Amino acid sequence: MSERRFASLTLLPGAAWLVLLFLVPLGITLAISFGVTDELGNALYAWHPENYDRVFDPLFAPVLLRSVGYAAATVALCLLIGYPVAYYIARFGGRYKYLLVALVVLPFLVNYLIRVYAWTAILSDEGLVNGVLEDLGLTSDGVRFLNTPWAVIGGLTYGYLAFMILPIYAALDRMNPSLIEAGKDLYATGWQTFRHVTWPATFQGVLAGSVLVFLPAVGDFVSAQLLGGPDTYMVGNLIQQQFFDANNFPFGAALTTVLMAFLLIFMVFYLRSAGRAAAEARA
Amino acid sequence: MIDGGEAIRFESVSKRFGETEAVKGLDITIEQGEFFSLLGPSGCGKTTTLRMVAGFEQPSEGRIFLDGQPVETVPPYQRNVNTVFQSYALFENLDVFENVAFGLKRRKVARDEIRRRVTAALELVQLPARSDAKPRELSGGQKQRVALARALVNRPGVLLLDEPLGALDLKLRRQMQLELKAIQREVGITFVYVTHDQEEALSMSDRIAVMDAGEVKQCGQPEDIYERPRGEFVAGFIGISNLLEGRVEDSGEVAIGNGLRIPAPLPNDCARGDAVQISVRPEKIAVQEIEPGMVSLEGRIETRVYLGVSTQITVSLGDGARLVALEQATYRAQADDRWEVGQRIRIGWRPEHCLVLR
C-alpha cells in the first residue's frame, strides 16, 4: 500500500463520524423542512415548501433582524475588547505570553450554559451588580439589566470573546515586529502606524475572529434565553421553540435551513479570503 | 564628501537590559557624509547602538546628539534618520511605489512631489520597472533595493543600515556592496552600517568601529584596523590573526614557546619579560622564497587548503605554535601542487609586518 493510500485511511474515522452524525441529520432536517405535521404534532415527510414562505413572514422579520444585529454588535464589541488584549499579549506578554493565552481560554473549561447562567445571578434585580450599586448609593431602586438587549449582547460577547482574541493574537504574533518600527521610522505616529501597518498586517486575523464570533452568535439561544426575554429573542430561540414547545418540526427545520444557508455565505466569503491570503503568503 | 560637520555624537552612552550591559561607555563622533561601520560578532552591541540612534531604544546612561541636538526626548517618528532593516520590513499590503512613498505621505508632501521623488529613488536603486509589484513578488535583492529606496527617498540626515545584505547570497552581496557604496557617494548622506562581515566593512567604510561585548575596541580607517589592530580581539576578528604567545627579551626580540627568538618592532614601553603576542598577517608570510632581511623560521606543513586564487597552508613551528600562510596563485606559483602535508619548509616575513600586541 502506498504511503498516500495509507494516509487517506487516516481520514476514515473522521469522515465516518461527520457523515453519520452531521450529514445524515442535516439531510433529515432538510427533508423535514419540506414536511407537514399531523394532528398529534408528529412530523411527516411531504412536499410543503410553504414552510419557507412562513420563514419570511413579516411576523418573524424582527427576530431575524435582531439576531443579525445582536451578532454584529457582538462582533464589534469582541473586536473592541479583544484586539487590545491580543495586542498586549503578543507584543508585551514576554515570558507570560503562553500563560496569558491559557487564561483567555480558561473560561472554556466551564460549560457555556453554566457561565451564562452565572451571569443571571450577577445581573438580576437583586444581583451582585445592583447590590454594589445600591451600597455605593448610586441607585436606590435597582437598575434593570436582565431582559435588555445589552444583557443578551453582553452574554454573547462574554461567550465568544476568546474566538476573537485567539486568531488576532496569532496574526500579531506572526507579524514581524520590525514592521512597527519601520512605520515609526518612516514618520508615522503610534496611531498612524497602527492604522497603516499593524491593522493591514493583522486583518486576516480580524476577519477570522469576526467570522468565528459571528457564526455561533447568530444562532445562539442560550444568552437570550437566560439573560433576555421575549423582546430580545433571537432566531435560535425561535427554532428551539418550534422543536420543543410548538412541536412544529417542519417550520423549525425550515428556519434552521435558512439560517445555515445565510451563514454559509459568510463562511464561503471567509474561506475564499483566507485562501487568497494563504496563496499570497506562499508566493 | 566628508565635510567635517558632526552627524552623530555619542557621549558615554551605555545601555543595559536587566543584568546584561549591551553597550558600555560609548564615545564616538560620526562625521557628516561618512560611511561608518559598526563591526563585531553577534551580541557585541552594534545593533543596540544603531537602535538607540533610530530611537527604538533609549540609552540607560549618556547622551546621543544628532546634528548637534540631543535626541533623548525625540520619538523615532520625529528623528531625521531612516533605517534599512535586516528583514527589510516591507509593508506587504502596499506595492513598491506605496512602500517607498510611505514616509513622504506621513510628512504630507504634495502628490506631485511624492511621484517625482519616489520615481527618482527607484531609479537610484535601479528598480524603476517594478513600482506596482507587491513585495512578495520580488526577489531578495529587489526587496533590499526597495527597502533602501524607502529610506533614502526621505533624504534623512543619517541612514542606518542593520546588516542589510545579510540575507543575500555571496555574489549578490558583493554586487550590492559596490552599489551601496556608489549610492552613498552619490547622495552624500551619512551611512551608519552594522555588519559582522569584516570584508564588507573593510571594503565599504570610511571608518570602522570594531565592537566586542558592548565596547568599542578600535575605531579607525580600514587600513588602520587591518594593518595596525590594537589588541588581540581586533587582530583576531579581522582576518586570520596568526597570534604567537611570547616574552620580550633584551635584544629587541620576542621569545616564543619553543625557544625561538623572533625580532619584532617592540613598542618603547615594553620591558624585558613582558608577556606579549606577535601577529603576522597570512598574506605577508613568504613560503620558501625568503628574501634577505626577512625573519625566517623553519616548520612543517600541517594542512594545505586549496582556495583557487590562493593556497592556505598551516605551518607548525613545534610546541603548539603554528602560523597560517596564504600563497597567492600568481604566474610564479603552481600553488595547487607545490606543497605536501608533512613537508619541511622555511617561512619568513619582513620585520615591519610583524605586530606586537599586549
Coordinates of N, CA, C and O in Angstrom, one line a residue, chain A residues 176 178-190 192-193 196-197 200-201 279-281 283, chain B residues 51 54 56 76-77 79-83 85 87 89-91 93 102-103 106-108 136 150 154:
Chain A
N176 N 6.1 40.4 11.8 CA 7.4 40.9 12.0 C 7.5 42.2 12.8 O 7.0 43.2 12.3
S178 N 9.6 44.3 13.3 CA 10.3 45.3 12.6 C 9.4 46.2 11.8 O 9.7 47.4 11.5
L179 N 8.2 45.6 11.4 CA 7.2 46.4 10.6 C 6.8 47.6 11.4 O 6.6 48.7 10.9
I180 N 6.5 47.4 12.7 CA 6.0 48.5 13.5 C 7.1 49.6 13.6 O 6.9 50.8 13.5
E181 N 8.4 49.1 13.8 CA 9.5 50.0 13.9 C 9.7 50.8 12.6 O 10.0 51.9 12.5
A182 N 9.5 50.0 11.5 CA 9.6 50.6 10.1 C 8.6 51.8 10.0 O 8.9 52.8 9.5
G183 N 7.4 51.5 10.5 CA 6.3 52.6 10.4 C 6.8 53.8 11.2 O 6.7 54.9 10.7
K184 N 7.2 53.6 12.4 CA 7.7 54.7 13.2 C 8.9 55.4 12.6 O 9.0 56.6 12.7
D185 N 9.8 54.6 12.1 CA 11.0 55.1 11.4 C 10.6 56.0 10.2 O 11.3 57.0 9.9
L186 N 9.5 55.7 9.6 CA 9.0 56.5 8.4 C 8.0 57.5 8.8 O 7.0 57.7 8.1
Y187 N 8.2 58.1 10.0 CA 7.4 59.3 10.5 C 6.0 59.0 10.8 O 5.2 60.0 10.9
A188 N 5.5 57.8 10.9 CA 4.1 57.5 11.3 C 4.1 57.6 12.9 O 4.9 57.0 13.6
T189 N 3.0 58.3 13.4 CA 2.8 58.3 14.8 C 2.3 57.0 15.3 O 2.0 56.1 14.4
G190 N 2.1 56.8 16.6 CA 1.6 55.5 17.1 C 0.3 55.1 16.4 O 0.2 54.0 15.9
Q192 N -1.0 56.3 13.5 CA -0.8 56.0 12.1 C -0.1 54.7 11.8 O -0.5 54.0 10.8
T193 N 0.8 54.3 12.7 CA 1.5 53.0 12.5 C 0.5 51.9 12.6 O 0.4 51.0 11.8
H196 N -1.9 52.1 9.4 CA -1.3 51.8 8.1 C -0.5 50.6 8.1 O -0.1 50.1 7.0
V197 N 0.0 50.1 9.2 CA 0.9 49.0 9.3 C 0.3 47.8 10.0 O 0.1 46.7 9.4
P200 N -3.5 46.5 8.7 CA -3.5 45.7 7.5 C -2.7 44.4 7.6 O -3.1 43.4 7.1
A201 N -1.7 44.4 8.5 CA -0.9 43.1 8.6 C -1.6 42.1 9.4 O -1.3 40.9 9.3
A279 N -2.4 31.9 -0.2 CA -1.8 31.8 -1.5 C -0.8 32.9 -1.7 O 0.4 32.7 -2.2
E280 N -1.2 34.1 -1.2 CA -0.3 35.2 -1.3 C 1.0 35.1 -0.4 O 2.1 35.4 -0.8
A281 N 0.7 34.5 0.8 CA 1.8 34.3 1.7 C 2.8 33.3 1.2 O 4.0 33.4 1.4
A283 N 3.4 32.8 -2.1 CA 4.1 33.3 -3.3 C 5.4 34.1 -2.9 O 5.5 34.6 -1.8
Chain B
R51 N 20.0 51.0 17.1 CA 18.6 51.2 17.5 C 18.5 52.4 18.5 O 17.4 53.0 18.5
A54 N 18.2 55.3 16.1 CA 16.9 55.4 15.5 C 15.8 55.8 16.5 O 14.8 56.3 16.1
F56 N 14.6 53.5 18.8 CA 13.8 52.4 19.3 C 14.2 51.9 20.7 O 13.5 51.2 21.3
P76 N 11.0 58.2 17.7 CA 11.6 57.8 16.4 C 11.0 58.5 15.2 O 11.7 58.9 14.2
Y77 N 9.6 58.7 15.2 CA 9.0 59.3 14.0 C 9.3 60.8 13.8 O 8.8 61.4 12.9
R79 N 12.6 61.8 14.3 CA 14.1 61.9 14.1 C 14.4 61.9 12.6 O 13.8 61.2 11.8
N80 N 15.4 62.7 12.3 CA 15.8 62.9 10.9 C 16.7 61.7 10.5 O 17.8 62.0 10.0
V81 N 16.3 60.5 10.8 CA 17.1 59.3 10.4 C 16.2 58.3 9.9 O 15.0 58.3 10.2
N82 N 16.6 57.5 9.0 CA 15.8 56.4 8.5 C 16.6 55.1 8.5 O 17.9 55.1 8.5
T83 N 15.9 54.0 8.6 CA 16.6 52.7 8.9 C 16.3 51.7 7.7 O 15.1 51.7 7.2
F85 N 16.1 47.9 7.5 CA 16.1 46.8 8.4 C 16.6 45.5 7.8 O 16.6 45.3 6.6
S87 N 15.5 42.6 8.1 CA 14.5 41.7 7.4 C 13.7 42.5 6.4 O 12.7 42.1 5.9
A89 N 11.5 44.5 6.3 CA 10.3 45.1 6.9 C 9.5 45.9 5.9 O 9.0 47.0 6.2
L90 N 9.3 45.3 4.7 CA 8.4 46.0 3.7 C 7.0 45.7 4.1 O 6.6 44.7 4.6
F91 N 6.1 46.7 3.7 CA 4.7 46.6 4.0 C 4.0 45.7 2.9 O 3.9 46.2 1.8
N93 N 1.1 44.8 2.3 CA -0.2 45.2 1.7 C -0.1 46.3 0.7 O -1.0 46.7 0.0
F102 N 5.7 55.9 1.6 CA 5.1 55.8 2.9 C 5.6 57.0 3.8 O 4.8 57.7 4.4
G103 N 6.9 57.2 3.8 CA 7.4 58.3 4.7 C 7.0 59.7 4.2 O 6.6 60.6 5.0
R106 N 3.4 60.4 5.2 CA 3.2 60.8 6.6 C 3.7 62.2 6.8 O 3.2 62.9 7.7
R107 N 4.6 62.7 6.0 CA 5.1 64.1 6.1 C 4.3 65.1 5.3 O 4.7 66.2 5.1
K108 N 3.2 64.6 4.7 CA 2.3 65.4 4.0 C 3.0 66.2 2.8 O 2.8 67.4 2.6
R136 N 5.9 40.6 -2.1 CA 6.1 39.2 -2.1 C 6.5 38.7 -3.5 O 7.0 37.6 -3.7
R150 N 13.1 53.2 0.1 CA 12.1 53.7 1.0 C 12.7 54.6 2.1 O 12.1 55.5 2.6
N154 N 13.4 59.8 1.7 CA 13.1 60.9 2.7 C 14.3 61.9 2.9 O 14.2 62.8 3.7

